[in-house]
DNA sequence: TATGAATGAGTATTCATTCAT
DNA sequence: CATGAATGAATACTCATTCAT
């Protein structure tokens, strides 16, 4: 039907706009994003934005939640490893780092955002919260499993999950900020993180 | 004398301006800071700023270097511990976290800034760079000492220093971003960081 | 079609802006021109300027190049005179003076401008340079022709061209500056310039 | 008496201010002159200006009338030459050019100024006016003398004076504007001006 | 659907000037 | 005599947004 085609067309134009926005964000960060820059790039008039989005903020939110999804998709597609559960953690964080670097501006925008609304989704440190975050929940379960197997030391799983997460988070953010760290060095750093952290939680 | 009083008055006004600036930065971050906002808050005319500061940047620099100093002062005033060198690390990072929380906006402004000029001072991840940063240099030396004593595992000191630093950095940033984490929880998190990390590097 | 009308409307507004600009330039010179003054005169908001022009400079450039074109058109449309080549010079300079008076502000803006960029187009006095200027090149060729015919004295054509040009240039500038010299007096002055100058270069 | 010393001191400070102003005008032209720049250079406060001058304009006027005087002094100190009166003209204009180049900014400021007040002193082109200008008066007298001697052609002295003056004026202005014309080239141009012009007015 | 026109509020900075001390 | 404080009016330019068409 015509209506469907119309809807598809509408979706296509929205994506065009989002693509242009992504490109600008990639080059100049979120704070460099402006309605005019988007429409200039598309040879559209600024007003068109308001046909497809409520305002500039809606564009930002779309971009951000998108990056958010991509990142959490990365973490959730890991393969089970019964004997060495820490390998799951390694895989999850390796994926996370890769995804974060691929959408670094979005990652920063989300994870360093202190809007109350955003924090509701990203807060992790308060006691009890981890149960709500898919990522941390997974981590906690893994830790509990490892402790049950007698493989991990008997640390509070929630607290340990927060420690592991923030440790890797620090690496990710720092790598993004410094911009030109070589992939090789990134790998060495991530590897050594795992070495130290797993050494820290594995029973010996 | 009158001259002294005048000087004190001048200093007082400068501080008034800086205070207003701090307040705005606290509420809206450095990128929300504007000359107009400062003078509106003080019921001054915008031009007066340039009577007390060369330009907006001088205000920012003052604020930033202030926080910067406070932070580095925190790290450098640690007491030597021959037998348990890891206690030095614990003290340094504990101080660092406290100082960072005290000037959280400045800490973020500096440590999350990706300006080339700022990065020259804050970059840490590239191989060889740690030797230039006072903080990381201290860490490296500590690690070498510990390895020499046979107390730490024989890991590459530079890489290990980067791992320890980014791990704690992740915690600090996350605590700042989430804003209302209780001091008690912060302490628990920091403690557990040390537990895991030291467990990870200490020989057993 | 609507599109054409729209375009015409756009052109009309651009001209409105340019007219206002011209008026201000006429009254206060180019250095008195400001975006605010233009829009105040038109009861527009300052921002609208940037809808029609890239920036203030584009307005200036438009005005200047307009005058520039008019002036060079004037000089280049002269009719050949084999027997009395000095009549060509007379015609060229007569046209030049008329054109300069018609766009006097632009003429001053260009010819009295000492920006390096502008000078590259207007410099005439350094040896060898005249070959690059269309006006002076024409003069030189005329002089060489006249010398070849045995009509002009055997003076260095380049130097002579510079002398003739600066002599008339002085008259033009002075007439513009004094503003209310009568056309009659201007004619007398120009005529007498030619009398003296041609008397000076024609063989007798 | 103390009063006299006071007056002398006052005069000295005024000169200090004028010197600073001159320096700025030399470097940045009159339009680059600002009260703040003057007082910054002298380590004074901007307000001091208003103790010694009514306003910024009075400074400009002082500088300008000074340059004016210097220039006309140059023209009026020529030595009488009975047999070849054109040598007087040559000397006057040579002096004028030198003086103009020495105070080029002031010369431009005065001679290209179209303020009514300034024009009253500098206008030369209207019929009858030359009698009021010392420079042109001198020129006219010289021309009349030469005509009387049968040495110059019988041209209207006033008109001829205006032609000679504007011709040299064009050279001076152009030399100032182009800034880096070598002294040697300036000499050649001036010489050739005289050659052509005198050739134009001398009887043969 | 799309756009061109338009704006009001904002950005940092400079300037000449005033005034109380 | 001299100054520090202060200002109002400018400067060019950018931005998100609205609205009639």
Coordinates of N, CA and C in Angstrom, one line a residue, chain B:
Chain B
X1 N 47.9 49.9 55.1 CA 47.9 50.9 54.0 C 46.7 50.7 53.0
X2 N 46.4 51.8 52.3 CA 45.3 51.8 51.4 C 45.6 50.8 50.2
X3 N 46.9 50.8 49.8 CA 47.3 49.9 48.7 C 47.0 48.5 49.0
X4 N 47.3 48.1 50.2 CA 47.1 46.7 50.6 C 45.6 46.4 50.6
X5 N 44.8 47.3 51.1 CA 43.4 47.1 51.2 C 42.8 47.0 49.8
X6 N 43.4 47.8 48.9 CA 42.9 47.8 47.5 C 43.2 46.4 46.9
X7 N 44.5 46.0 47.1 CA 44.8 44.7 46.6 C 43.9 43.6 47.1
X8 N 43.6 43.7 48.4 CA 42.8 42.7 49.0 C 41.4 42.7 48.3
X9 N 40.9 43.9 48.1 CA 39.6 44.1 47.5 C 39.6 43.5 46.1
X10 N 40.7 43.8 45.4 CA 40.8 43.2 44.0 C 40.8 41.7 44.0
X11 N 41.6 41.2 45.0 CA 41.6 39.7 45.1 C 40.2 39.2 45.4
X12 N 39.5 39.9 46.3 CA 38.2 39.5 46.7 C 37.2 39.4 45.5
X13 N 37.3 40.5 44.7 CA 36.4 40.5 43.5 C 36.8 39.4 42.5
X14 N 38.1 39.1 42.3 CA 38.5 38.0 41.5 C 37.9 36.7 42.0
X15 N 37.9 36.6 43.3 CA 37.4 35.4 43.9 C 35.9 35.3 43.7
X16 N 35.2 36.4 43.8 CA 33.8 36.5 43.6 C 33.5 35.9 42.2
X17 N 34.3 36.4 41.2 CA 34.1 36.0 39.9 C 34.4 34.5 39.8
X18 N 35.5 34.0 40.4 CA 35.8 32.6 40.3 C 34.8 31.8 41.0
X19 N 34.2 32.3 42.1 CA 33.2 31.5 42.8 C 32.0 31.3 41.9
X20 N 31.6 32.5 41.2 CA 30.4 32.4 40.3 C 30.7 31.4 39.2
X21 N 31.9 31.4 38.7 CA 32.3 30.5 37.6 C 32.2 29.1 38.1
X22 N 32.8 28.8 39.3 CA 32.8 27.5 39.9 C 31.3 27.0 40.0
X23 N 30.5 27.9 40.4 CA 29.1 27.4 40.6 C 28.5 27.0 39.3
X24 N 28.7 27.8 38.3 CA 28.2 27.5 36.9 C 28.8 26.2 36.4
X25 N 30.1 26.1 36.6 CA 30.8 24.9 36.1 C 30.2 23.7 36.9
X26 N 30.0 23.8 38.1 CA 29.4 22.7 38.9 C 28.1 22.3 38.4
X27 N 27.3 23.3 38.0 CA 25.9 23.0 37.5 C 25.9 22.6 36.1
X28 N 26.7 23.2 35.2 CA 26.6 22.9 33.8 C 27.8 22.4 33.1
X29 N 28.9 22.2 33.9 CA 30.1 21.7 33.4 C 30.9 22.9 32.7
X30 N 32.1 22.6 32.4 CA 32.9 23.7 31.8 C 32.4 24.2 30.5
X31 N 31.7 23.4 29.7 CA 31.2 23.8 28.4 C 30.0 24.7 28.6
X32 N 29.4 24.7 29.8 CA 28.3 25.6 30.0 C 28.7 27.0 30.6
X33 N 30.0 27.1 30.8 CA 30.5 28.4 31.4 C 30.5 29.5 30.3
X34 N 29.9 30.6 30.6 CA 30.0 31.8 29.7 C 30.3 33.1 30.5
X35 N 30.9 34.0 29.9 CA 31.2 35.3 30.5 C 29.9 35.9 31.0
X36 N 28.9 35.9 30.1 CA 27.6 36.5 30.4 C 27.0 35.9 31.6
X37 N 27.0 34.6 31.7 CA 26.4 33.9 32.8 C 27.1 34.3 34.1
X38 N 28.4 34.4 34.1 CA 29.1 34.9 35.3 C 28.7 36.2 35.7
X39 N 28.7 37.2 34.8 CA 28.4 38.6 35.2 C 26.9 38.7 35.5
X40 N 26.0 38.0 34.8 CA 24.6 38.1 35.2 C 24.4 37.6 36.6
X41 N 25.1 36.6 37.0 CA 25.0 36.1 38.4 C 25.5 37.1 39.4
X42 N 26.4 37.9 39.0 CA 27.0 38.9 39.9 C 26.4 40.3 39.7
X43 N 25.5 40.4 38.8 CA 24.9 41.7 38.5 C 26.0 42.7 38.1
X44 N 26.9 42.2 37.3 CA 28.0 43.0 36.7 C 27.8 43.2 35.2
X45 N 28.5 44.1 34.6 CA 28.5 44.1 33.2 C 29.6 43.2 32.6
X46 N 29.4 42.5 31.5 CA 30.3 41.6 31.0 C 31.7 42.1 30.9
X47 N 31.8 43.4 30.6 CA 33.2 44.0 30.3 C 34.1 43.9 31.5
X48 N 33.5 43.9 32.7 CA 34.3 43.9 33.9 C 35.2 42.7 34.1
X49 N 34.7 41.6 33.5 CA 35.6 40.4 33.5 C 37.0 40.7 33.1
X50 N 37.1 41.5 32.0 CA 38.3 41.7 31.4 C 39.2 42.7 32.2
X51 N 38.6 43.2 33.2 CA 39.3 44.0 34.1 C 40.1 43.1 35.1
X52 N 39.6 42.0 35.3 CA 40.2 41.1 36.3 C 40.9 39.9 35.7
X53 N 40.5 39.5 34.5 CA 41.1 38.4 33.8 C 41.4 38.8 32.4
X54 N 42.4 38.2 31.8 CA 42.7 38.5 30.4 C 41.6 38.1 29.5
X55 N 41.0 37.0 29.7 CA 39.9 36.5 28.9 C 39.2 35.3 29.6
X56 N 38.2 34.8 29.0 CA 37.5 33.7 29.6 C 38.4 32.5 29.9
X57 N 39.3 32.3 29.0 CA 40.3 31.2 29.2 C 41.1 31.3 30.4
X58 N 41.4 32.5 30.8 CA 42.2 32.6 32.0 C 41.4 32.2 33.2
X59 N 40.1 32.4 33.2 CA 39.3 31.9 34.3 C 39.3 30.4 34.3
X60 N 39.1 29.8 33.1 CA 39.1 28.4 33.1 C 40.4 27.8 33.6
X61 N 41.5 28.4 33.0 CA 42.8 27.9 33.4 C 43.0 28.0 34.9
X62 N 42.5 29.1 35.5 CA 42.7 29.2 36.9 C 42.0 28.1 37.7
X63 N 40.7 27.9 37.3 CA 39.9 26.9 37.9 C 40.6 25.5 37.7
X64 N 41.0 25.2 36.5 CA 41.5 23.9 36.2 C 42.8 23.7 37.0
X65 N 43.7 24.7 36.9 CA 45.0 24.4 37.5 C 44.9 24.3 39.0
X66 N 43.9 25.0 39.5 CA 43.6 24.9 40.9 C 43.3 23.4 41.3
X67 N 42.4 22.8 40.6 CA 42.0 21.4 40.8 C 43.2 20.5 40.6
X68 N 43.9 20.8 39.5 CA 45.1 20.0 39.1 C 46.1 20.0 40.3
X69 N 46.4 21.2 40.8 CA 47.3 21.2 41.9 C 46.9 20.4 43.1
X70 N 45.6 20.6 43.5 CA 45.1 19.9 44.6 C 45.2 18.4 44.4
X71 N 45.0 18.0 43.2 CA 45.1 16.5 42.9 C 46.5 16.0 43.0
X72 N 47.4 16.7 42.4 CA 48.8 16.2 42.4 C 49.4 16.4 43.8
X73 N 49.0 17.4 44.5 CA 49.5 17.5 45.9 C 49.0 16.2 46.7
X74 N 47.8 15.8 46.4 CA 47.3 14.6 47.1 C 48.2 13.4 46.9
X75 N 48.5 13.2 45.6 CA 49.3 12.0 45.3 C 50.7 12.0 45.8
X76 N 51.3 13.2 45.9 CA 52.7 13.2 46.2 C 53.1 13.2 47.6
X77 N 52.1 13.3 48.5 CA 52.4 13.4 49.9 C 52.2 12.1 50.6
X78 N 52.8 11.0 50.1 CA 52.6 9.7 50.7 C 53.8 9.3 51.6
X79 N 53.6 8.5 52.5 CA 54.7 8.1 53.4 C 55.3 6.8 53.0
X80 N 56.6 6.7 53.0 CA 57.3 5.5 52.5 C 57.0 4.3 53.4
X81 N 56.8 3.2 52.7 CA 56.6 1.9 53.5 C 57.5 0.8 52.9
X82 N 58.6 0.5 53.6 CA 59.5 -0.4 53.0 C 59.0 -1.8 52.9
X83 N 58.4 -2.3 54.0 CA 58.0 -3.7 54.0 C 56.8 -4.0 53.1
X84 N 55.9 -3.1 53.1 CA 54.7 -3.3 52.3 C 54.5 -2.2 51.3
X85 N 55.2 -2.2 50.3 CA 55.2 -1.1 49.3 C 53.8 -0.8 48.8
X86 N 52.9 -1.8 48.7 CA 51.6 -1.7 48.2 C 50.8 -0.7 49.1
X87 N 51.2 -0.6 50.3 CA 50.5 0.4 51.2 C 50.7 1.8 50.7
X88 N 51.8 2.1 50.1 CA 52.0 3.4 49.5 C 51.0 3.6 48.3
X89 N 50.9 2.6 47.5 CA 49.9 2.7 46.4 C 48.5 3.0 46.9
X90 N 48.2 2.2 47.9 CA 46.9 2.4 48.5 C 46.7 3.8 49.0
X91 N 47.7 4.4 49.7 CA 47.6 5.7 50.2 C 47.5 6.7 49.1
X92 N 48.3 6.6 48.1 CA 48.3 7.5 46.9 C 46.9 7.5 46.3
X93 N 46.4 6.4 46.0 CA 45.1 6.3 45.3 C 44.0 6.8 46.1
X94 N 44.1 6.5 47.4 CA 43.1 6.9 48.3 C 43.0 8.5 48.4
X95 N 44.2 9.0 48.5 CA 44.3 10.5 48.4 C 43.7 11.0 47.1
X96 N 44.2 10.4 46.0 CA 43.7 10.8 44.7 C 42.2 10.8 44.6
X97 N 41.6 9.8 45.0 CA 40.1 9.7 44.9 C 39.5 10.8 45.7
X98 N 40.0 11.0 46.9 CA 39.4 12.1 47.7 C 39.6 13.5 47.0
X99 N 40.8 13.7 46.6 CA 41.0 15.0 45.9 C 40.1 15.2 44.7
X100 N 40.0 14.1 43.9 CA 39.2 14.1 42.7 C 37.8 14.4 43.0
X101 N 37.3 13.8 44.1 CA 35.9 14.1 44.5 C 35.7 15.5 44.9
X102 N 36.7 16.1 45.6 CA 36.6 17.5 46.0 C 36.6 18.5 44.9
X103 N 37.3 18.1 43.8 CA 37.2 19.1 42.7 C 36.7 18.3 41.5
X104 N 35.6 17.7 41.6 CA 35.2 16.7 40.6 C 35.0 17.3 39.2
X105 N 34.5 18.5 39.1 CA 34.3 19.1 37.8 C 35.7 19.3 37.1
X106 N 36.6 19.9 37.9 CA 37.9 20.1 37.4 C 38.6 18.8 37.0
X107 N 38.4 17.8 37.8 CA 39.0 16.5 37.5 C 38.5 16.0 36.2
X108 N 37.2 16.0 36.1 CA 36.6 15.6 34.8 C 37.1 16.5 33.6
X109 N 37.1 17.8 33.9 CA 37.5 18.7 32.8 C 38.9 18.4 32.3
X110 N 39.8 18.0 33.2 CA 41.2 17.7 32.8 C 41.3 16.3 32.3
X111 N 40.8 15.4 33.0 CA 41.1 14.0 32.7 C 40.3 13.5 31.5
X112 N 39.2 14.1 31.2 CA 38.3 13.7 30.1 C 38.5 14.6 28.9
X113 N 39.4 15.5 29.0 CA 39.7 16.5 27.9 C 40.5 15.8 26.8
X114 N 40.1 16.0 25.6 CA 41.0 15.4 24.5 C 41.6 16.4 23.6
X115 N 41.7 17.6 24.2 CA 42.6 18.6 23.5 C 44.0 18.1 23.4
X116 N 44.6 18.4 22.3 CA 46.0 17.9 22.2 C 46.9 18.5 23.3
X117 N 46.7 19.8 23.6 CA 47.5 20.5 24.6 C 47.3 19.8 26.0
X118 N 46.1 19.5 26.3 CA 45.8 18.9 27.6 C 46.4 17.5 27.6
X119 N 46.2 16.8 26.5 CA 46.6 15.4 26.5 C 48.1 15.3 26.7
X120 N 48.8 16.3 26.2 CA 50.3 16.2 26.4 C 50.6 16.0 27.9
X121 N 49.8 16.6 28.7 CA 50.1 16.4 30.1 C 49.4 15.2 30.8
X122 N 48.3 14.7 30.1 CA 47.6 13.7 30.8 C 47.7 12.3 30.2
X123 N 48.3 12.2 29.0 CA 48.4 10.9 28.3 C 49.3 10.0 29.1
X124 N 48.9 8.8 29.1 CA 49.6 7.8 30.0 C 49.7 6.4 29.3
X125 N 49.0 6.2 28.3 CA 48.9 4.8 27.8 C 50.0 4.4 26.8
X126 N 50.5 5.4 26.1 CA 51.5 5.0 25.1 C 52.8 4.5 25.8
X127 N 53.4 3.5 25.2 CA 54.6 2.9 25.8 C 55.7 4.0 26.0
X128 N 56.3 4.0 27.1 CA 57.4 5.0 27.4 C 56.8 6.2 28.0
X129 N 55.6 6.6 27.8 CA 55.1 7.8 28.3 C 55.1 7.9 29.9
X130 N 54.8 6.8 30.5 CA 54.6 6.8 32.0 C 55.8 7.5 32.7
X131 N 57.0 7.4 32.0 CA 58.2 8.0 32.7 C 58.0 9.5 32.8
X132 N 57.2 10.1 32.0 CA 57.0 11.5 32.0 C 56.0 12.0 33.0
X133 N 55.1 11.1 33.4 CA 54.1 11.5 34.4 C 54.5 11.3 35.8
X134 N 54.5 12.3 36.6 CA 55.0 12.1 38.0 C 54.2 10.9 38.7
X135 N 52.9 10.9 38.5 CA 52.1 9.9 39.2 C 52.5 8.5 38.7
X136 N 52.6 8.3 37.4 CA 52.9 6.9 37.0 C 54.4 6.6 37.2
X137 N 55.2 7.6 37.2 CA 56.6 7.3 37.5 C 56.7 6.7 38.9
X138 N 56.0 7.3 39.9 CA 56.0 6.9 41.2 C 55.5 5.4 41.3
X139 N 54.5 5.2 40.6 CA 53.9 3.8 40.6 C 54.9 2.8 40.1
X140 N 55.5 3.2 39.0 CA 56.5 2.3 38.4 C 57.6 2.0 39.3
X141 N 58.1 3.0 40.0 CA 59.2 2.8 40.9 C 58.8 1.9 42.0
X142 N 57.6 2.1 42.5 CA 57.1 1.3 43.6 C 57.1 -0.2 43.1
X143 N 56.6 -0.4 41.9 CA 56.4 -1.7 41.4 C 57.8 -2.4 41.3
X144 N 58.8 -1.6 40.7 CA 60.1 -2.2 40.6 C 60.7 -2.6 42.0
X145 N 60.4 -1.7 42.9 CA 60.9 -2.0 44.3 C 60.3 -3.3 44.8
X146 N 59.0 -3.4 44.6 CA 58.3 -4.6 45.1 C 58.7 -5.8 44.4
X147 N 59.0 -5.7 43.1 CA 59.5 -6.9 42.4 C 60.9 -7.2 42.9
X148 N 61.7 -6.2 43.1 CA 63.0 -6.5 43.6 C 63.0 -7.2 44.9
X149 N 62.1 -6.8 45.8 CA 61.9 -7.5 47.1 C 61.4 -8.9 47.0
X150 N 60.9 -9.2 45.8 CA 60.3 -10.5 45.6 C 58.9 -10.5 46.2
X151 N 58.3 -9.3 46.4 CA 57.0 -9.2 47.0 C 55.9 -9.2 45.9
X152 N 56.2 -8.5 44.7 CA 55.3 -8.5 43.6 C 55.7 -9.5 42.6
X153 N 54.7 -10.0 41.8 CA 55.0 -10.9 40.7 C 55.8 -10.1 39.7
X154 N 56.5 -10.9 38.8 CA 57.4 -10.2 37.9 C 56.7 -9.7 36.6
X155 N 55.8 -8.8 36.8 CA 55.1 -8.2 35.6 C 55.9 -7.0 35.2
X156 N 55.7 -6.7 33.9 CA 56.3 -5.4 33.3 C 55.8 -4.3 34.2
X157 N 56.7 -3.6 34.8 CA 56.2 -2.5 35.8 C 55.4 -1.4 35.1
X158 N 55.8 -1.0 33.9 CA 55.1 0.1 33.2 C 53.7 -0.4 32.9
X159 N 53.5 -1.5 32.3 CA 52.2 -2.0 31.9 C 51.3 -2.2 33.1
X160 N 51.9 -2.7 34.2 CA 51.2 -2.9 35.4 C 50.7 -1.6 36.0
X161 N 51.6 -0.6 36.0 CA 51.3 0.7 36.5 C 50.1 1.3 35.7
X162 N 50.1 1.1 34.4 CA 49.0 1.6 33.6 C 47.7 0.9 33.9
X163 N 47.8 -0.4 34.2 CA 46.6 -1.2 34.6 C 46.1 -0.7 35.9
X164 N 46.9 -0.6 36.9 CA 46.4 -0.1 38.2 C 45.8 1.2 38.1
X165 N 46.5 2.1 37.4 CA 46.0 3.5 37.3 C 44.6 3.5 36.6
X166 N 44.5 2.9 35.4 CA 43.2 2.9 34.7 C 42.1 2.3 35.5
X167 N 42.4 1.2 36.3 CA 41.4 0.6 37.1 C 40.8 1.6 38.1
X168 N 41.7 2.2 38.8 CA 41.2 3.2 39.8 C 40.6 4.4 39.1
X169 N 41.2 4.8 38.0 CA 40.6 5.9 37.2 C 39.1 5.6 36.9
X170 N 38.9 4.4 36.5 CA 37.5 4.0 36.1 C 36.6 4.2 37.3
X171 N 37.1 3.8 38.5 CA 36.2 3.9 39.7 C 36.0 5.4 40.0
X172 N 37.0 6.2 39.9 CA 36.9 7.6 40.2 C 35.8 8.3 39.3
X173 N 36.0 8.1 38.0 CA 35.1 8.7 37.0 C 33.7 8.2 37.3
X174 N 33.6 7.0 37.4 CA 32.2 6.4 37.6 C 31.6 7.0 38.9
X175 N 32.3 7.1 39.9 CA 31.8 7.7 41.2 C 31.4 9.1 41.0
X176 N 32.2 9.9 40.2 CA 31.9 11.3 40.0 C 30.6 11.4 39.1
X177 N 30.5 10.6 38.1 CA 29.4 10.6 37.2 C 28.1 10.3 37.9
X178 N 28.1 9.3 38.7 CA 26.9 8.8 39.4 C 26.5 9.8 40.5
X179 N 27.3 10.7 40.9 CA 27.1 11.8 41.8 C 26.7 11.4 43.2
X180 N 25.6 10.5 43.4 CA 25.2 10.4 44.8 C 25.5 9.0 45.4
X181 N 26.7 8.5 45.0 CA 27.1 7.3 45.7 C 27.6 7.6 47.1
X182 N 27.1 6.9 48.1 CA 27.5 7.2 49.5 C 29.0 7.0 49.8
X183 N 29.5 7.8 50.7 CA 30.9 7.7 51.0 C 31.2 6.3 51.5
X184 N 30.3 5.7 52.2 CA 30.5 4.3 52.7 C 30.7 3.3 51.5
X185 N 29.8 3.4 50.5 CA 29.9 2.6 49.4 C 31.2 2.8 48.6
X186 N 31.6 4.1 48.5 CA 32.8 4.5 47.8 C 34.0 3.8 48.5
X187 N 34.0 3.8 49.8 CA 35.1 3.2 50.6 C 35.1 1.7 50.3
X188 N 33.9 1.1 50.3 CA 33.9 -0.4 50.1 C 34.4 -0.7 48.7
X189 N 34.0 0.1 47.7 CA 34.5 -0.1 46.4 C 36.0 0.0 46.2
X190 N 36.5 1.1 46.8 CA 37.9 1.3 46.8 C 38.7 0.2 47.4
X191 N 38.2 -0.1 48.6 CA 38.8 -1.2 49.3 C 38.9 -2.5 48.5
X192 N 37.8 -2.8 47.9 CA 37.7 -4.1 47.2 C 38.6 -4.0 45.9
X193 N 38.7 -2.8 45.4 CA 39.6 -2.6 44.3 C 41.0 -3.0 44.7
X194 N 41.4 -2.5 45.9 CA 42.8 -2.8 46.4 C 42.9 -4.3 46.6
X195 N 41.9 -4.9 47.2 CA 42.0 -6.3 47.5 C 42.2 -7.1 46.2
X196 N 41.4 -6.8 45.2 CA 41.6 -7.6 44.0 C 42.9 -7.3 43.3
X197 N 43.2 -6.0 43.2 CA 44.4 -5.6 42.5 C 45.7 -6.1 43.2
X198 N 45.7 -5.9 44.5 CA 47.0 -6.3 45.2 C 47.0 -7.8 45.2
X199 N 45.9 -8.5 45.4 CA 45.9 -9.9 45.2 C 46.4 -10.3 43.9
X200 N 46.1 -9.5 42.9 CA 46.6 -9.8 41.5 C 48.0 -9.6 41.3
X201 N 48.7 -8.7 42.0 CA 50.1 -8.5 41.8 C 51.0 -9.0 42.8
X202 N 50.5 -9.3 44.0 CA 51.4 -9.8 45.1 C 51.6 -11.3 44.9
X203 N 52.9 -11.6 45.1 CA 53.2 -13.1 45.0 C 52.6 -13.8 46.2
X204 N 52.2 -15.1 45.9 CA 51.7 -15.8 47.1 C 52.5 -17.1 47.3

